[in-house]
Amino acid sequence: MDRNRLHNQVASMRRSLFDQGYLDDQFIQLEELQDDTNPNFVQEVVTLFYNDSTRLIQNIEQALNSRPIDFCKLDDYMHQFKGSSSSIGAKKVTNECTAFREYCNAENAEGCIRSFQQVKQEHAILKRKLEVYLQTVRQASQTA
Amino acid sequence: MNVSSVKGSMSISSSTSTWKAGDTISDQFPAGLRVLVVDDDPTCLMILEKMLIACLYKVTKCNRAETALSKLRENKNGYDIVLSDVHMPDMDGFKLLEHIGLEMDLPVIMMSADDGKQVVMKGVTHGACDYLIKPVRIEALKNIWQHVVRKRKNEWKEFEQSGSVEEGDRQPKQSDDADYSSSANEGNWKGSKRRKDEEEETDERDDTSTLKKPRVVWSVELHQQFVAAVNQLGIDTVPKKILELMNVPGLTRENVASHLQKYRLYLRRLSGVSQHQSNLSTIISAQDPTFGSLSSLSGLDLQTLAATGQLPAQSLARLQAAGLGRATAKSAIPITLVDQRNIFSFENPKLRFGEGQQQHMTNKQQVNLLHGIPTTMEPKQLVSLRHAAQSVGNMNMQVPPHGPQSGQNNPLLMQMGQQQQQQQQSRGQILVDSTINHAPRLSSMGQPILSNGMATNVSSRSGIPENIRAPGYSQTPSMLNFPMNHASELPGNCFPLGSTPGVSNLTSKGAFQEDVNSETKGSGGFMPSYDVFNDLNQHKPQSWELQNVGIAFDSSQHSNSLQGNLDLTQSALGQQGFSSGQMNGHNRSAAVASKAMFSTGDVKELRSAQNINQHLNNLLVDNTIRVKSERVCDTSPANIFPDHFGQDDLMSALLKQQESVASSENEFDFDGYSMNNIPV
């Protein structure tokens, strides 16, 4: 009953990701897009997101480290980052992005820096969770 | 209409063929809808693509706006709808929106994670047919086909009603803002009004109405022709006149009408934007540069400019948008009616008043548009530009009846320019305005974007002659001078300010705008600008005359709209009446032909038209020239789109209209899908 176990595991991991607010409805949209013609769609999108977001994070870091801080550019980067993370359903990450943008609008450098730490943290946490989750999904589908 | 024979940009044939292609899958509609999606975010792009494929659409994705534009340009009828992100690194999404509206007249849906009211409003005013908030859900994408259907439907309606309602929808006074909301509106409400006035128009249009309306691609050239015609005739002119003046085979009044609508909205939008800048002078200066560059182009140049990107794409887009705007057409009459319109939120009342303003807005925009958009100007367009210029005052220029040849244009414009340098400035503006105003009506493409632009322009035109001069022309003083040096200036622009023999845009603006009823209004509207214009161009009182003449001329053609103008211009017309007569004849044919031709080139045309107009105005054009230009511009007051300006209004109206209009899907075809099968 390896398969069953794996499937159960997948189901419970998934449920907890949603319950704990790491993922939202948009992620379900991605799952629904996955089909036989695109069996790894979710995995592909998540991978793409993490590759791209790394770049965005670097940009933001740079902008935050520069003096004086260009809040306009920061806001722009964060807007992109937020759009990206919301498109995969990364709920907590998106929320942190929103908080960041508020600090940014207020031109609160300290607030931005702190908020950005939160963003990075959530981003990393979700990445790990998704990796584990998707790996389990793969295993479950292989054993099926 | 024999599209295939249409020169240059007319893409009717292609659209019809595209349509045919779709016939095979018509039963599956909306499956197979050809979507172009543009987003710089790879994650979003991937997801959108997958979603669209899941909706059974045929998807093409781009991560850059420039790529998207070039894809659209190289395959004008290869897409049914465009989805674009707002924030993109290489080009602002709204700018892309304008470009598409002006050049291809495709429905565009904007997307953004930003759901702020301002941004969404910007989308509306720039002519987006919808705005989606990210993250986008597949449900939202499942219904995007409605925009394609709606647009076709509206175009069809325009087409169908072009004869009778051409001018109807242009009720300048009242409907500026609201009217334009949808081309359907135009046909519906205004149609009835116009009907009585324009019965005569209908006659001419009958044959076109009955034709299946192929999608007309407004190439740069075509658009330039259009602009030239509008400049000559005045933004308040009617599509019929513009059509006649343009003399583009295969172009229908409906095409011109919708294009004029858009253009007017575009102008209006521009003027609205300018207004915000709140300084006419500012606007002018802004315009001038672009315009200048534009004017120099005149015809060929315009294209080049556009290609070289001299003109700020944005302005160009704006011009185009204004011009082509689906803009709900208030533009035509807008000048006078502008005040009434106030509907355009972003348009300041100021805009309204001014024809002058508009002009200059137009100019500005036109110039920009041309630059930014490397559209190829159809020879026709160039010609029309030339025509405008010629009419303005160049006796020497012999504008070929059709198809502007860029090469020819330039020399012609050159001539004109020299003569009219100063005058052009003021003229240019006026021209611009008129062109822009006209544009919305003409464009059958009915790009909503344009309307926005037009709307602004229109408004500006009506009120402020000064604006006309200053704003529009300030930037391109050179342009104003028509001298072919810059051809770009305004020749294409809507009005042939003054000297243009018949069509003086200003006059036409007043006159055509509402076509039927507006005639008087038009004149009224026109008048103010006229006056202002005079003020501006001290030396140009005569140009006004020319303009008047144009108006008178137009009037003759369009009983309705022109009437008003005639009165105004009676005095001036005296000498020019002659040309008017000639023009009438020409215009009709030109109108028909030119309608189809409009495309991005139009913008150029507008600009060049403006310039030309300036020249013409200055010179007191040669009758022959005038005739020609009028021909091009003659979109027949009746035809010109119902809405003139008030892009905002137009847009909203249009949107509303779209929704409310009963779908007669079966009646129109749009590329790839047979209307019959469209589930409405």
PDB file of N, CA and C in Angstrom, chain A residues 25-26 29-30 33 35 37-38 41 44-45 48-49 52 76 79-80 83-84 86-88, chain B residues 40-44 46-47 50-52 54 85 87 112-114 134-139:
ATOM      1  N   ASP A  25      -5.954  29.759  -3.659  1.00  0.00           N
ATOM      2  CA  ASP A  25      -6.746  29.273  -4.774  1.00  0.00           C
ATOM      3  C   ASP A  25      -6.008  29.224  -6.105  1.00  0.00           C
ATOM      4  N   GLN A  26      -5.137  30.175  -6.272  1.00  0.00           N
ATOM      5  CA  GLN A  26      -4.437  30.242  -7.549  1.00  0.00           C
ATOM      6  C   GLN A  26      -3.638  28.964  -7.799  1.00  0.00           C
ATOM      7  N   GLN A  29      -5.682  26.536  -9.427  1.00  0.00           N
ATOM      8  CA  GLN A  29      -5.801  26.817 -10.858  1.00  0.00           C
ATOM      9  C   GLN A  29      -4.664  26.128 -11.610  1.00  0.00           C
ATOM     10  N   LEU A  30      -3.495  26.188 -11.033  1.00  0.00           N
ATOM     11  CA  LEU A  30      -2.348  25.563 -11.696  1.00  0.00           C
ATOM     12  C   LEU A  30      -2.546  24.053 -11.754  1.00  0.00           C
ATOM     13  N   LEU A  33      -4.765  23.021 -14.405  1.00  0.00           N
ATOM     14  CA  LEU A  33      -4.223  23.146 -15.758  1.00  0.00           C
ATOM     15  C   LEU A  33      -3.372  21.939 -16.123  1.00  0.00           C
ATOM     16  N   ASP A  35      -2.525  18.386 -16.981  1.00  0.00           N
ATOM     17  CA  ASP A  35      -3.286  17.256 -17.518  1.00  0.00           C
ATOM     18  C   ASP A  35      -2.322  16.292 -18.191  1.00  0.00           C
ATOM     19  N   THR A  37      -1.424  16.052 -21.178  1.00  0.00           N
ATOM     20  CA  THR A  37      -0.499  16.644 -22.153  1.00  0.00           C
ATOM     21  C   THR A  37       0.604  17.417 -21.437  1.00  0.00           C
ATOM     22  N   ASN A  38       0.341  17.753 -20.207  1.00  0.00           N
ATOM     23  CA  ASN A  38       1.287  18.544 -19.441  1.00  0.00           C
ATOM     24  C   ASN A  38       1.359  17.993 -18.027  1.00  0.00           C
ATOM     25  N   PHE A  41       3.133  20.141 -15.226  1.00  0.00           N
ATOM     26  CA  PHE A  41       2.936  21.577 -15.333  1.00  0.00           C
ATOM     27  C   PHE A  41       3.211  22.313 -14.035  1.00  0.00           C
ATOM     28  N   GLU A  44       6.793  22.543 -13.315  1.00  0.00           N
ATOM     29  CA  GLU A  44       7.484  23.454 -14.220  1.00  0.00           C
ATOM     30  C   GLU A  44       7.265  24.905 -13.828  1.00  0.00           C
ATOM     31  N   VAL A  45       6.050  25.201 -13.495  1.00  0.00           N
ATOM     32  CA  VAL A  45       5.755  26.586 -13.139  1.00  0.00           C
ATOM     33  C   VAL A  45       6.473  26.987 -11.863  1.00  0.00           C
ATOM     34  N   LEU A  48      10.072  27.497 -12.531  1.00  0.00           N
ATOM     35  CA  LEU A  48      10.250  28.750 -13.257  1.00  0.00           C
ATOM     36  C   LEU A  48      10.132  29.943 -12.316  1.00  0.00           C
ATOM     37  N   PHE A  49       9.163  29.860 -11.445  1.00  0.00           N
ATOM     38  CA  PHE A  49       8.968  30.949 -10.492  1.00  0.00           C
ATOM     39  C   PHE A  49      10.200  31.126  -9.614  1.00  0.00           C
ATOM     40  N   ASP A  52      13.133  32.634 -11.525  1.00  0.00           N
ATOM     41  CA  ASP A  52      12.927  34.036 -11.851  1.00  0.00           C
ATOM     42  C   ASP A  52      12.924  34.912 -10.610  1.00  0.00           C
ATOM     43  N   ASP A  76       8.702  49.097  -7.957  1.00  0.00           N
ATOM     44  CA  ASP A  76       8.543  48.442  -9.242  1.00  0.00           C
ATOM     45  C   ASP A  76       8.956  46.980  -9.187  1.00  0.00           C
ATOM     46  N   HIS A  79       6.564  45.073  -7.176  1.00  0.00           N
ATOM     47  CA  HIS A  79       5.315  44.877  -7.912  1.00  0.00           C
ATOM     48  C   HIS A  79       5.435  43.655  -8.809  1.00  0.00           C
ATOM     49  N   GLN A  80       6.565  43.558  -9.456  1.00  0.00           N
ATOM     50  CA  GLN A  80       6.790  42.403 -10.327  1.00  0.00           C
ATOM     51  C   GLN A  80       6.803  41.123  -9.507  1.00  0.00           C
ATOM     52  N   GLY A  83       3.423  40.158  -8.404  1.00  0.00           N
ATOM     53  CA  GLY A  83       2.623  39.611  -9.496  1.00  0.00           C
ATOM     54  C   GLY A  83       2.987  38.161  -9.752  1.00  0.00           C
ATOM     55  N   SER A  84       4.265  37.924  -9.706  1.00  0.00           N
ATOM     56  CA  SER A  84       4.767  36.579  -9.959  1.00  0.00           C
ATOM     57  C   SER A  84       4.329  35.605  -8.879  1.00  0.00           C
ATOM     58  N   SER A  86       1.946  35.868  -6.761  1.00  0.00           N
ATOM     59  CA  SER A  86       0.503  35.685  -6.671  1.00  0.00           C
ATOM     60  C   SER A  86       0.006  34.766  -7.781  1.00  0.00           C
ATOM     61  N   SER A  87       0.723  34.741  -8.874  1.00  0.00           N
ATOM     62  CA  SER A  87       0.278  33.904  -9.981  1.00  0.00           C
ATOM     63  C   SER A  87       0.468  32.420  -9.702  1.00  0.00           C
ATOM     64  N   ILE A  88       1.337  32.079  -8.770  1.00  0.00           N
ATOM     65  CA  ILE A  88       1.442  30.664  -8.445  1.00  0.00           C
ATOM     66  C   ILE A  88       0.681  30.345  -7.165  1.00  0.00           C
TER      67      ILE A  88
ATOM     68  N   ASP B  40       6.063  40.346 -19.334  1.00  0.00           N
ATOM     69  CA  ASP B  40       7.498  40.177 -19.147  1.00  0.00           C
ATOM     70  C   ASP B  40       7.807  39.132 -18.076  1.00  0.00           C
ATOM     71  N   ASP B  41       6.835  38.806 -17.268  1.00  0.00           N
ATOM     72  CA  ASP B  41       7.067  37.824 -16.217  1.00  0.00           C
ATOM     73  C   ASP B  41       6.928  36.425 -16.800  1.00  0.00           C
ATOM     74  N   PRO B  42       7.989  35.640 -16.769  1.00  0.00           N
ATOM     75  CA  PRO B  42       7.922  34.326 -17.410  1.00  0.00           C
ATOM     76  C   PRO B  42       6.942  33.372 -16.738  1.00  0.00           C
ATOM     77  N   THR B  43       6.841  33.496 -15.425  1.00  0.00           N
ATOM     78  CA  THR B  43       5.908  32.622 -14.716  1.00  0.00           C
ATOM     79  C   THR B  43       4.475  32.913 -15.162  1.00  0.00           C
ATOM     80  N   CYS B  44       4.136  34.169 -15.132  1.00  0.00           N
ATOM     81  CA  CYS B  44       2.784  34.563 -15.536  1.00  0.00           C
ATOM     82  C   CYS B  44       2.524  34.178 -16.985  1.00  0.00           C
ATOM     83  N   MET B  46       3.812  31.844 -18.728  1.00  0.00           N
ATOM     84  CA  MET B  46       3.637  30.403 -18.886  1.00  0.00           C
ATOM     85  C   MET B  46       2.239  29.975 -18.439  1.00  0.00           C
ATOM     86  N   ILE B  47       1.841  30.530 -17.318  1.00  0.00           N
ATOM     87  CA  ILE B  47       0.533  30.170 -16.793  1.00  0.00           C
ATOM     88  C   ILE B  47      -0.581  30.651 -17.727  1.00  0.00           C
ATOM     89  N   LYS B  50      -0.837  28.498 -20.770  1.00  0.00           N
ATOM     90  CA  LYS B  50      -1.474  27.221 -20.504  1.00  0.00           C
ATOM     91  C   LYS B  50      -2.983  27.389 -20.336  1.00  0.00           C
ATOM     92  N   MET B  51      -3.347  28.444 -19.672  1.00  0.00           N
ATOM     93  CA  MET B  51      -4.777  28.676 -19.461  1.00  0.00           C
ATOM     94  C   MET B  51      -5.486  28.921 -20.782  1.00  0.00           C
ATOM     95  N   LEU B  52      -4.848  29.706 -21.614  1.00  0.00           N
ATOM     96  CA  LEU B  52      -5.474  30.024 -22.893  1.00  0.00           C
ATOM     97  C   LEU B  52      -5.585  28.788 -23.772  1.00  0.00           C
ATOM     98  N   ALA B  54      -5.910  25.880 -22.605  1.00  0.00           N
ATOM     99  CA  ALA B  54      -6.989  25.106 -22.001  1.00  0.00           C
ATOM    100  C   ALA B  54      -8.355  25.613 -22.445  1.00  0.00           C
ATOM    101  N   ASP B  85       0.269  42.810 -20.328  1.00  0.00           N
ATOM    102  CA  ASP B  85       0.527  43.237 -18.972  1.00  0.00           C
ATOM    103  C   ASP B  85       0.728  44.753 -18.995  1.00  0.00           C
ATOM    104  N   HIS B  87       2.727  46.540 -16.689  1.00  0.00           N
ATOM    105  CA  HIS B  87       4.117  46.897 -16.378  1.00  0.00           C
ATOM    106  C   HIS B  87       5.089  46.036 -17.144  1.00  0.00           C
ATOM    107  N   SER B 112      -2.923  43.300 -14.799  1.00  0.00           N
ATOM    108  CA  SER B 112      -1.950  43.808 -13.845  1.00  0.00           C
ATOM    109  C   SER B 112      -2.296  43.342 -12.456  1.00  0.00           C
ATOM    110  N   ALA B 113      -1.283  43.280 -11.630  1.00  0.00           N
ATOM    111  CA  ALA B 113      -1.532  42.946 -10.236  1.00  0.00           C
ATOM    112  C   ALA B 113      -2.055  44.204  -9.550  1.00  0.00           C
ATOM    113  N   ASP B 114      -1.872  45.311 -10.225  1.00  0.00           N
ATOM    114  CA  ASP B 114      -2.292  46.591  -9.693  1.00  0.00           C
ATOM    115  C   ASP B 114      -3.767  46.795  -9.983  1.00  0.00           C
ATOM    116  N   LYS B 134      -4.445  40.588 -11.769  1.00  0.00           N
ATOM    117  CA  LYS B 134      -3.681  39.364 -11.525  1.00  0.00           C
ATOM    118  C   LYS B 134      -3.800  39.001 -10.057  1.00  0.00           C
ATOM    119  N   PRO B 135      -3.736  37.762  -9.752  1.00  0.00           N
ATOM    120  CA  PRO B 135      -3.517  36.647 -10.658  1.00  0.00           C
ATOM    121  C   PRO B 135      -4.776  36.346 -11.479  1.00  0.00           C
ATOM    122  N   VAL B 136      -4.550  36.072 -12.725  1.00  0.00           N
ATOM    123  CA  VAL B 136      -5.667  35.848 -13.630  1.00  0.00           C
ATOM    124  C   VAL B 136      -6.158  34.408 -13.518  1.00  0.00           C
ATOM    125  N   ARG B 137      -7.425  34.291 -13.438  1.00  0.00           N
ATOM    126  CA  ARG B 137      -7.999  32.959 -13.354  1.00  0.00           C
ATOM    127  C   ARG B 137      -8.482  32.536 -14.733  1.00  0.00           C
ATOM    128  N   ILE B 138      -8.555  31.255 -14.901  1.00  0.00           N
ATOM    129  CA  ILE B 138      -8.937  30.775 -16.214  1.00  0.00           C
ATOM    130  C   ILE B 138     -10.361  31.180 -16.568  1.00  0.00           C
ATOM    131  N   GLU B 139     -11.191  31.330 -15.576  1.00  0.00           N
ATOM    132  CA  GLU B 139     -12.561  31.734 -15.862  1.00  0.00           C
ATOM    133  C   GLU B 139     -12.603  33.077 -16.549  1.00  0.00           C
TER     134      GLU B 139
END
